[in-house]
Amino acid sequence: MDVPQPAFKCFDDDGRLKRSGTVWTASAHIITAVIGSGVLSLAWAIGQLGWIAGPAVMFLFSFVTYYSSTLLSDCYRTGDPVSGKRNYTYMDAVRSILGGFRFKICGLIQYLNLFGITIGYTIAASISMMAIKRSNCFHESGGKNPCHMSSNPYMILFGVTEILLSQIKDFDQIWWLSIVAAVMSFTYSAIGLALGIIQVAANGAVKGSLTGISIGAVTQTQKIWRTFQALGDIAFAYSYSVVLIEIQDTVRSPPAESKTMKNATRISIAVTTTFYLLCGCMGYAAFGDAAPGNLLTGFGFYNPFWLLDVANAAIVVHLVGAYQVFAQPIFAFIEKQAAARFPDSDLVTKEYEIRIPGFRSPYKVNVFRTVYRSGFVVLTTVISMLLPFFNDVVGILGALGFWPLTVYFPVEMYIKQRKVERWSMKWVCLQMLSCGCLMITLVAGVGSIAGVMLDLKVYKPFKTTY
C-alpha cells in the first residue's frame, strides 16, 4: 500500500523525523560551543604573547578553525554532498570515510576531549558562582572580611543542575538552551569588554608590551612554558569541531546541509573572533603583565560590583547550556552501544511514561539513561573537585583536541572523500597545514602539563579555597 504523500513530509531521506535546524540555530549551537569559558583566559594568553604575536595567533587559529570546519562539513554525507549516506556523528564520518584503526583512535580522542571539556566547564562555573558570593560578602563587610570559601559546594550545585538537564533525551531538543546560552555568552563577553575599556580609561594609558610578559617578572623557563600554554588556551577557545557533525545533523535540507553549515561557520567564526580580539586585547590593555587567568575575576571587588555579578551569573547560565552541548554526544554514543549490545533488556530499551501536571505530552523515562547520565555528571563533578586548575586544564584540553579533531581527521577525510591526488599541490598544502598544527599542539600540551605539575606541588585534594 502506498504511503500518503503528507507522511513523506514528516520524515527525512533516512526515515528520521524531519530536521528543522536553520543557519541561525546552527550558529547559536556553534557560538554556545565556541564562546565558552575559554574567552576568559584570552587576556592572560595575549599577556604571555604580547601585542604582536597575541592577535596574530588568534587570527591564525580562527582561519585554521574556519577552513578545517568547511572541510569537515563536506563529510556529513559520504559520497554525494546532497544525497549521500548521512553520518550522524563525528565518529560515524571517520568510520564511514577512513574506517579501521583511525576510527578507534578518533573515538578515544573525541570522547576524552568532550569529557574533559565538561570538567573544565564545571570548574569555570564554580569560580563564577564563588565570585558572586565573595563580591557580595566583601561589600557587606566593608572590605574587612577576606571572604575565603571552598569551591566544592558550588561544583556540587552545578552538578545537580546538570543531572536534571541531562535527562533531556536528544541533542536537537536543546536548541532553546543553546540560544539562551549564546545570549549569555554575549552578555558576559560584552561586560568584560566594557570593564576593560573603563579600566584602560582609568589607567590613562594602554598597558602591555610588544613581546608580552617580561623576563624578570617571570623566569626564562616560565616564559617559555607560559607561551606554550597560551597557545593551548587560544586553541581551546576556538574548539568546536568535536560537535560540528552533531550540530549539522540538526539542520534541515534543502539546501544541502554542508552549504547551511558553511554559512553558519562563517557567521560564528567572524562573530567569535571579533569578540575574542576585543575581550583579549582590552583585558591585556587594562592589566598588562598582570592580566589574570580569568578576566572577570581580575577586576576584583571594584565597583560597579553588581555588574560583575551580572557577568558571572551570565557565565554560569551559559556554562549550564554549553555543558549539555558537549555532553549529549557522549550520552548518545554510550546509549547507542548499550542498545546494540542488550537489545532485549527492558532496563536499556524500555521507556516509561510519566505524566507531569501542566504538560500535554508525558515525560518518557528510561532506567539506563537516567542512571548512566546521572553517574556521568557525578563523575565529572568529583574530578573537577580534585583538579580545580582552570587555566591549566583549559590549555591541556585545547592541546588534546586541536590537532587531531580540528585539523588531522577533517583533512584526511576531505582528501579521501574528494580523491585529492597524492603529492599534488593541494595535497602538499593540506599536509603542511596538518604538520604545522601538530607542532602547535605538542608545545601547547607540554606547557600546560608543566603548569599542572607546578599547581600540584602546593595543592591538597578537595581543600581548594579562593
PDB file of N, CA and C in Angstrom, residues 235-317:
ATOM      1  N   ALA A 235      43.757  27.809  21.449  1.00  0.00           N
ATOM      2  CA  ALA A 235      43.217  26.662  20.700  1.00  0.00           C
ATOM      3  C   ALA A 235      41.912  26.194  21.328  1.00  0.00           C
ATOM      4  N   PHE A 236      41.865  26.137  22.667  1.00  0.00           N
ATOM      5  CA  PHE A 236      40.645  25.705  23.354  1.00  0.00           C
ATOM      6  C   PHE A 236      39.495  26.672  23.096  1.00  0.00           C
ATOM      7  N   ALA A 237      39.828  27.966  23.039  1.00  0.00           N
ATOM      8  CA  ALA A 237      38.796  28.985  22.843  1.00  0.00           C
ATOM      9  C   ALA A 237      38.086  28.829  21.501  1.00  0.00           C
ATOM     10  N   TYR A 238      38.765  28.234  20.512  1.00  0.00           N
ATOM     11  CA  TYR A 238      38.156  28.067  19.188  1.00  0.00           C
ATOM     12  C   TYR A 238      37.619  26.660  18.945  1.00  0.00           C
ATOM     13  N   SER A 239      37.756  25.779  19.912  1.00  0.00           N
ATOM     14  CA  SER A 239      37.455  24.366  19.682  1.00  0.00           C
ATOM     15  C   SER A 239      35.951  24.079  19.644  1.00  0.00           C
ATOM     16  N   TYR A 240      35.467  23.605  18.504  1.00  0.00           N
ATOM     17  CA  TYR A 240      34.094  23.096  18.439  1.00  0.00           C
ATOM     18  C   TYR A 240      33.912  22.021  17.365  1.00  0.00           C
ATOM     19  N   SER A 241      34.989  21.717  16.626  1.00  0.00           N
ATOM     20  CA  SER A 241      34.892  20.699  15.574  1.00  0.00           C
ATOM     21  C   SER A 241      34.369  19.381  16.116  1.00  0.00           C
ATOM     22  N   VAL A 242      34.650  19.149  17.391  1.00  0.00           N
ATOM     23  CA  VAL A 242      34.267  17.894  18.030  1.00  0.00           C
ATOM     24  C   VAL A 242      32.752  17.671  18.024  1.00  0.00           C
ATOM     25  N   VAL A 243      31.961  18.743  17.921  1.00  0.00           N
ATOM     26  CA  VAL A 243      30.496  18.585  17.870  1.00  0.00           C
ATOM     27  C   VAL A 243      29.903  19.115  16.562  1.00  0.00           C
ATOM     28  N   LEU A 244      30.762  19.433  15.568  1.00  0.00           N
ATOM     29  CA  LEU A 244      30.258  20.035  14.333  1.00  0.00           C
ATOM     30  C   LEU A 244      29.284  19.120  13.589  1.00  0.00           C
ATOM     31  N   ILE A 245      29.655  17.856  13.419  1.00  0.00           N
ATOM     32  CA  ILE A 245      28.786  16.924  12.684  1.00  0.00           C
ATOM     33  C   ILE A 245      27.455  16.749  13.417  1.00  0.00           C
ATOM     34  N   GLU A 246      27.520  16.675  14.764  1.00  0.00           N
ATOM     35  CA  GLU A 246      26.289  16.530  15.554  1.00  0.00           C
ATOM     36  C   GLU A 246      25.383  17.744  15.364  1.00  0.00           C
ATOM     37  N   ILE A 247      25.986  18.946  15.296  1.00  0.00           N
ATOM     38  CA  ILE A 247      25.196  20.159  15.047  1.00  0.00           C
ATOM     39  C   ILE A 247      24.618  20.123  13.631  1.00  0.00           C
ATOM     40  N   GLN A 248      25.422  19.702  12.671  1.00  0.00           N
ATOM     41  CA  GLN A 248      24.970  19.650  11.275  1.00  0.00           C
ATOM     42  C   GLN A 248      23.808  18.672  11.103  1.00  0.00           C
ATOM     43  N   ASP A 249      23.757  17.653  11.956  1.00  0.00           N
ATOM     44  CA  ASP A 249      22.688  16.663  11.861  1.00  0.00           C
ATOM     45  C   ASP A 249      21.336  17.209  12.331  1.00  0.00           C
ATOM     46  N   THR A 250      21.332  18.434  12.876  1.00  0.00           N
ATOM     47  CA  THR A 250      20.055  19.041  13.275  1.00  0.00           C
ATOM     48  C   THR A 250      19.501  19.958  12.179  1.00  0.00           C
ATOM     49  N   VAL A 251      20.279  20.141  11.081  1.00  0.00           N
ATOM     50  CA  VAL A 251      19.932  21.121  10.045  1.00  0.00           C
ATOM     51  C   VAL A 251      19.015  20.511   8.990  1.00  0.00           C
ATOM     52  N   ARG A 252      18.000  21.275   8.573  1.00  0.00           N
ATOM     53  CA  ARG A 252      17.071  20.784   7.564  1.00  0.00           C
ATOM     54  C   ARG A 252      17.671  20.946   6.159  1.00  0.00           C
ATOM     55  N   SER A 253      17.123  20.196   5.231  1.00  0.00           N
ATOM     56  CA  SER A 253      17.512  20.349   3.829  1.00  0.00           C
ATOM     57  C   SER A 253      16.266  20.185   2.967  1.00  0.00           C
ATOM     58  N   PRO A 254      16.209  20.769   1.720  1.00  0.00           N
ATOM     59  CA  PRO A 254      17.250  21.609   1.145  1.00  0.00           C
ATOM     60  C   PRO A 254      17.321  22.988   1.837  1.00  0.00           C
ATOM     61  N   PRO A 255      18.404  23.788   1.601  1.00  0.00           N
ATOM     62  CA  PRO A 255      19.570  23.473   0.779  1.00  0.00           C
ATOM     63  C   PRO A 255      20.443  22.407   1.428  1.00  0.00           C
ATOM     64  N   ALA A 256      21.491  21.965   0.733  1.00  0.00           N
ATOM     65  CA  ALA A 256      22.377  20.924   1.261  1.00  0.00           C
ATOM     66  C   ALA A 256      22.902  21.333   2.637  1.00  0.00           C
ATOM     67  N   GLU A 257      22.946  20.351   3.551  1.00  0.00           N
ATOM     68  CA  GLU A 257      23.378  20.634   4.927  1.00  0.00           C
ATOM     69  C   GLU A 257      24.762  21.273   4.965  1.00  0.00           C
ATOM     70  N   SER A 258      25.650  20.858   4.049  1.00  0.00           N
ATOM     71  CA  SER A 258      27.013  21.401   4.053  1.00  0.00           C
ATOM     72  C   SER A 258      27.000  22.897   3.740  1.00  0.00           C
ATOM     73  N   LYS A 259      26.115  23.312   2.852  1.00  0.00           N
ATOM     74  CA  LYS A 259      26.018  24.733   2.500  1.00  0.00           C
ATOM     75  C   LYS A 259      25.546  25.550   3.699  1.00  0.00           C
ATOM     76  N   THR A 260      24.504  25.066   4.383  1.00  0.00           N
ATOM     77  CA  THR A 260      23.997  25.751   5.573  1.00  0.00           C
ATOM     78  C   THR A 260      25.076  25.824   6.646  1.00  0.00           C
ATOM     79  N   MET A 261      25.805  24.716   6.828  1.00  0.00           N
ATOM     80  CA  MET A 261      26.814  24.656   7.883  1.00  0.00           C
ATOM     81  C   MET A 261      27.985  25.588   7.593  1.00  0.00           C
ATOM     82  N   LYS A 262      28.366  25.708   6.326  1.00  0.00           N
ATOM     83  CA  LYS A 262      29.456  26.623   5.969  1.00  0.00           C
ATOM     84  C   LYS A 262      29.051  28.068   6.246  1.00  0.00           C
ATOM     85  N   ASN A 263      27.790  28.399   5.946  1.00  0.00           N
ATOM     86  CA  ASN A 263      27.304  29.752   6.249  1.00  0.00           C
ATOM     87  C   ASN A 263      27.288  30.003   7.755  1.00  0.00           C
ATOM     88  N   ALA A 264      26.814  28.998   8.514  1.00  0.00           N
ATOM     89  CA  ALA A 264      26.770  29.127   9.971  1.00  0.00           C
ATOM     90  C   ALA A 264      28.181  29.263  10.543  1.00  0.00           C
ATOM     91  N   THR A 265      29.123  28.499   9.988  1.00  0.00           N
ATOM     92  CA  THR A 265      30.519  28.573  10.435  1.00  0.00           C
ATOM     93  C   THR A 265      31.110  29.947  10.162  1.00  0.00           C
ATOM     94  N   ARG A 266      30.831  30.482   8.968  1.00  0.00           N
ATOM     95  CA  ARG A 266      31.351  31.805   8.590  1.00  0.00           C
ATOM     96  C   ARG A 266      30.841  32.873   9.562  1.00  0.00           C
ATOM     97  N   ILE A 267      29.536  32.835   9.826  1.00  0.00           N
ATOM     98  CA  ILE A 267      28.939  33.810  10.752  1.00  0.00           C
ATOM     99  C   ILE A 267      29.543  33.663  12.141  1.00  0.00           C
ATOM    100  N   SER A 268      29.608  32.434  12.625  1.00  0.00           N
ATOM    101  CA  SER A 268      30.038  32.170  14.005  1.00  0.00           C
ATOM    102  C   SER A 268      31.500  32.530  14.237  1.00  0.00           C
ATOM    103  N   ILE A 269      32.373  32.125  13.297  1.00  0.00           N
ATOM    104  CA  ILE A 269      33.800  32.408  13.469  1.00  0.00           C
ATOM    105  C   ILE A 269      34.066  33.911  13.387  1.00  0.00           C
ATOM    106  N   ALA A 270      33.354  34.622  12.493  1.00  0.00           N
ATOM    107  CA  ALA A 270      33.517  36.084  12.395  1.00  0.00           C
ATOM    108  C   ALA A 270      33.101  36.754  13.703  1.00  0.00           C
ATOM    109  N   VAL A 271      31.956  36.336  14.243  1.00  0.00           N
ATOM    110  CA  VAL A 271      31.447  36.922  15.495  1.00  0.00           C
ATOM    111  C   VAL A 271      32.396  36.618  16.646  1.00  0.00           C
ATOM    112  N   THR A 272      32.802  35.355  16.785  1.00  0.00           N
ATOM    113  CA  THR A 272      33.633  34.971  17.928  1.00  0.00           C
ATOM    114  C   THR A 272      35.027  35.601  17.846  1.00  0.00           C
ATOM    115  N   THR A 273      35.606  35.673  16.647  1.00  0.00           N
ATOM    116  CA  THR A 273      36.936  36.277  16.521  1.00  0.00           C
ATOM    117  C   THR A 273      36.901  37.758  16.906  1.00  0.00           C
ATOM    118  N   THR A 274      35.850  38.452  16.484  1.00  0.00           N
ATOM    119  CA  THR A 274      35.694  39.863  16.853  1.00  0.00           C
ATOM    120  C   THR A 274      35.611  40.010  18.367  1.00  0.00           C
ATOM    121  N   PHE A 275      34.779  39.181  18.993  1.00  0.00           N
ATOM    122  CA  PHE A 275      34.634  39.231  20.451  1.00  0.00           C
ATOM    123  C   PHE A 275      35.934  38.865  21.139  1.00  0.00           C
ATOM    124  N   TYR A 276      36.596  37.846  20.636  1.00  0.00           N
ATOM    125  CA  TYR A 276      37.840  37.396  21.263  1.00  0.00           C
ATOM    126  C   TYR A 276      38.920  38.469  21.225  1.00  0.00           C
ATOM    127  N   LEU A 277      39.064  39.099  20.058  1.00  0.00           N
ATOM    128  CA  LEU A 277      40.070  40.150  19.929  1.00  0.00           C
ATOM    129  C   LEU A 277      39.767  41.320  20.858  1.00  0.00           C
ATOM    130  N   LEU A 278      38.482  41.711  20.893  1.00  0.00           N
ATOM    131  CA  LEU A 278      38.096  42.835  21.749  1.00  0.00           C
ATOM    132  C   LEU A 278      38.322  42.509  23.225  1.00  0.00           C
ATOM    133  N   CYS A 279      37.834  41.351  23.662  1.00  0.00           N
ATOM    134  CA  CYS A 279      37.958  40.978  25.085  1.00  0.00           C
ATOM    135  C   CYS A 279      39.412  40.741  25.473  1.00  0.00           C
ATOM    136  N   GLY A 280      40.127  39.974  24.642  1.00  0.00           N
ATOM    137  CA  GLY A 280      41.512  39.658  24.960  1.00  0.00           C
ATOM    138  C   GLY A 280      42.394  40.895  24.955  1.00  0.00           C
ATOM    139  N   CYS A 281      42.257  41.707  23.918  1.00  0.00           N
ATOM    140  CA  CYS A 281      43.115  42.890  23.790  1.00  0.00           C
ATOM    141  C   CYS A 281      42.788  43.946  24.849  1.00  0.00           C
ATOM    142  N   MET A 282      41.501  44.175  25.112  1.00  0.00           N
ATOM    143  CA  MET A 282      41.140  45.175  26.122  1.00  0.00           C
ATOM    144  C   MET A 282      41.536  44.690  27.519  1.00  0.00           C
ATOM    145  N   GLY A 283      41.428  43.402  27.755  1.00  0.00           N
ATOM    146  CA  GLY A 283      41.865  42.854  29.044  1.00  0.00           C
ATOM    147  C   GLY A 283      43.362  43.045  29.248  1.00  0.00           C
ATOM    148  N   TYR A 284      44.135  42.799  28.193  1.00  0.00           N
ATOM    149  CA  TYR A 284      45.596  42.981  28.283  1.00  0.00           C
ATOM    150  C   TYR A 284      45.937  44.460  28.409  1.00  0.00           C
ATOM    151  N   ALA A 285      45.212  45.307  27.677  1.00  0.00           N
ATOM    152  CA  ALA A 285      45.440  46.751  27.760  1.00  0.00           C
ATOM    153  C   ALA A 285      45.150  47.273  29.167  1.00  0.00           C
ATOM    154  N   ALA A 286      44.158  46.657  29.841  1.00  0.00           N
ATOM    155  CA  ALA A 286      43.772  47.101  31.187  1.00  0.00           C
ATOM    156  C   ALA A 286      44.756  46.644  32.257  1.00  0.00           C
ATOM    157  N   PHE A 287      45.267  45.403  32.138  1.00  0.00           N
ATOM    158  CA  PHE A 287      46.069  44.825  33.215  1.00  0.00           C
ATOM    159  C   PHE A 287      47.540  44.632  32.868  1.00  0.00           C
ATOM    160  N   GLY A 288      47.888  44.642  31.573  1.00  0.00           N
ATOM    161  CA  GLY A 288      49.279  44.446  31.177  1.00  0.00           C
ATOM    162  C   GLY A 288      49.798  43.088  31.598  1.00  0.00           C
ATOM    163  N   ASP A 289      51.033  43.050  32.128  1.00  0.00           N
ATOM    164  CA  ASP A 289      51.646  41.778  32.538  1.00  0.00           C
ATOM    165  C   ASP A 289      50.875  41.090  33.651  1.00  0.00           C
ATOM    166  N   ALA A 290      50.062  41.847  34.378  1.00  0.00           N
ATOM    167  CA  ALA A 290      49.288  41.278  35.491  1.00  0.00           C
ATOM    168  C   ALA A 290      47.928  40.732  35.025  1.00  0.00           C
ATOM    169  N   ALA A 291      47.716  40.588  33.713  1.00  0.00           N
ATOM    170  CA  ALA A 291      46.442  40.071  33.202  1.00  0.00           C
ATOM    171  C   ALA A 291      46.106  38.742  33.869  1.00  0.00           C
ATOM    172  N   PRO A 292      44.887  38.618  34.434  1.00  0.00           N
ATOM    173  CA  PRO A 292      44.532  37.413  35.198  1.00  0.00           C
ATOM    174  C   PRO A 292      44.155  36.243  34.302  1.00  0.00           C
ATOM    175  N   GLY A 293      44.220  35.025  34.862  1.00  0.00           N
ATOM    176  CA  GLY A 293      43.823  33.826  34.123  1.00  0.00           C
ATOM    177  C   GLY A 293      42.351  33.820  33.786  1.00  0.00           C
ATOM    178  N   ASN A 294      41.544  34.453  34.641  1.00  0.00           N
ATOM    179  CA  ASN A 294      40.103  34.595  34.391  1.00  0.00           C
ATOM    180  C   ASN A 294      39.802  36.089  34.398  1.00  0.00           C
ATOM    181  N   LEU A 295      39.479  36.646  33.229  1.00  0.00           N
ATOM    182  CA  LEU A 295      39.362  38.096  33.068  1.00  0.00           C
ATOM    183  C   LEU A 295      38.440  38.736  34.102  1.00  0.00           C
ATOM    184  N   LEU A 296      37.265  38.164  34.326  1.00  0.00           N
ATOM    185  CA  LEU A 296      36.285  38.816  35.198  1.00  0.00           C
ATOM    186  C   LEU A 296      36.705  38.795  36.666  1.00  0.00           C
ATOM    187  N   THR A 297      37.457  37.766  37.075  1.00  0.00           N
ATOM    188  CA  THR A 297      37.916  37.753  38.466  1.00  0.00           C
ATOM    189  C   THR A 297      39.048  38.755  38.661  1.00  0.00           C
ATOM    190  N   GLY A 298      39.673  39.195  37.567  1.00  0.00           N
ATOM    191  CA  GLY A 298      40.779  40.143  37.663  1.00  0.00           C
ATOM    192  C   GLY A 298      40.351  41.526  38.119  1.00  0.00           C
ATOM    193  N   PHE A 299      39.072  41.847  37.937  1.00  0.00           N
ATOM    194  CA  PHE A 299      38.589  43.172  38.364  1.00  0.00           C
ATOM    195  C   PHE A 299      38.337  43.213  39.868  1.00  0.00           C
ATOM    196  N   GLY A 300      38.594  42.066  40.527  1.00  0.00           N
ATOM    197  CA  GLY A 300      38.468  42.014  41.985  1.00  0.00           C
ATOM    198  C   GLY A 300      37.074  42.373  42.446  1.00  0.00           C
ATOM    199  N   PHE A 301      36.984  43.238  43.455  1.00  0.00           N
ATOM    200  CA  PHE A 301      35.689  43.603  44.024  1.00  0.00           C
ATOM    201  C   PHE A 301      35.366  45.076  43.742  1.00  0.00           C
ATOM    202  N   TYR A 302      35.899  45.590  42.614  1.00  0.00           N
ATOM    203  CA  TYR A 302      35.685  47.003  42.314  1.00  0.00           C
ATOM    204  C   TYR A 302      34.229  47.284  41.946  1.00  0.00           C
ATOM    205  N   ASN A 303      33.866  48.529  42.154  1.00  0.00           N
ATOM    206  CA  ASN A 303      32.546  48.966  41.689  1.00  0.00           C
ATOM    207  C   ASN A 303      32.597  49.182  40.180  1.00  0.00           C
ATOM    208  N   PRO A 304      31.476  49.012  39.452  1.00  0.00           N
ATOM    209  CA  PRO A 304      30.193  48.559  39.984  1.00  0.00           C
ATOM    210  C   PRO A 304      30.171  47.041  40.176  1.00  0.00           C
ATOM    211  N   PHE A 305      30.184  46.602  41.446  1.00  0.00           N
ATOM    212  CA  PHE A 305      30.284  45.167  41.715  1.00  0.00           C
ATOM    213  C   PHE A 305      29.054  44.401  41.238  1.00  0.00           C
ATOM    214  N   TRP A 306      27.893  45.095  41.179  1.00  0.00           N
ATOM    215  CA  TRP A 306      26.680  44.407  40.701  1.00  0.00           C
ATOM    216  C   TRP A 306      26.826  44.015  39.227  1.00  0.00           C
ATOM    217  N   LEU A 307      27.601  44.801  38.462  1.00  0.00           N
ATOM    218  CA  LEU A 307      27.799  44.483  37.042  1.00  0.00           C
ATOM    219  C   LEU A 307      28.641  43.210  36.897  1.00  0.00           C
ATOM    220  N   LEU A 308      29.647  43.080  37.764  1.00  0.00           N
ATOM    221  CA  LEU A 308      30.436  41.842  37.771  1.00  0.00           C
ATOM    222  C   LEU A 308      29.576  40.654  38.173  1.00  0.00           C
ATOM    223  N   ASP A 309      28.638  40.878  39.100  1.00  0.00           N
ATOM    224  CA  ASP A 309      27.715  39.805  39.482  1.00  0.00           C
ATOM    225  C   ASP A 309      26.869  39.365  38.301  1.00  0.00           C
ATOM    226  N   VAL A 310      26.371  40.332  37.530  1.00  0.00           N
ATOM    227  CA  VAL A 310      25.567  40.010  36.341  1.00  0.00           C
ATOM    228  C   VAL A 310      26.405  39.203  35.347  1.00  0.00           C
ATOM    229  N   ALA A 311      27.659  39.636  35.134  1.00  0.00           N
ATOM    230  CA  ALA A 311      28.538  38.934  34.190  1.00  0.00           C
ATOM    231  C   ALA A 311      28.802  37.507  34.636  1.00  0.00           C
ATOM    232  N   ASN A 312      29.095  37.333  35.915  1.00  0.00           N
ATOM    233  CA  ASN A 312      29.369  35.984  36.423  1.00  0.00           C
ATOM    234  C   ASN A 312      28.129  35.101  36.401  1.00  0.00           C
ATOM    235  N   ALA A 313      26.949  35.703  36.656  1.00  0.00           N
ATOM    236  CA  ALA A 313      25.703  34.938  36.553  1.00  0.00           C
ATOM    237  C   ALA A 313      25.470  34.494  35.111  1.00  0.00           C
ATOM    238  N   ALA A 314      25.788  35.377  34.156  1.00  0.00           N
ATOM    239  CA  ALA A 314      25.650  35.033  32.737  1.00  0.00           C
ATOM    240  C   ALA A 314      26.588  33.884  32.354  1.00  0.00           C
ATOM    241  N   ILE A 315      27.808  33.890  32.924  1.00  0.00           N
ATOM    242  CA  ILE A 315      28.753  32.793  32.670  1.00  0.00           C
ATOM    243  C   ILE A 315      28.163  31.472  33.145  1.00  0.00           C
ATOM    244  N   VAL A 316      27.599  31.487  34.355  1.00  0.00           N
ATOM    245  CA  VAL A 316      27.038  30.251  34.917  1.00  0.00           C
ATOM    246  C   VAL A 316      25.914  29.721  34.034  1.00  0.00           C
ATOM    247  N   VAL A 317      24.996  30.609  33.627  1.00  0.00           N
ATOM    248  CA  VAL A 317      23.875  30.183  32.775  1.00  0.00           C
ATOM    249  C   VAL A 317      24.399  29.632  31.444  1.00  0.00           C
TER     250      VAL A 317
END
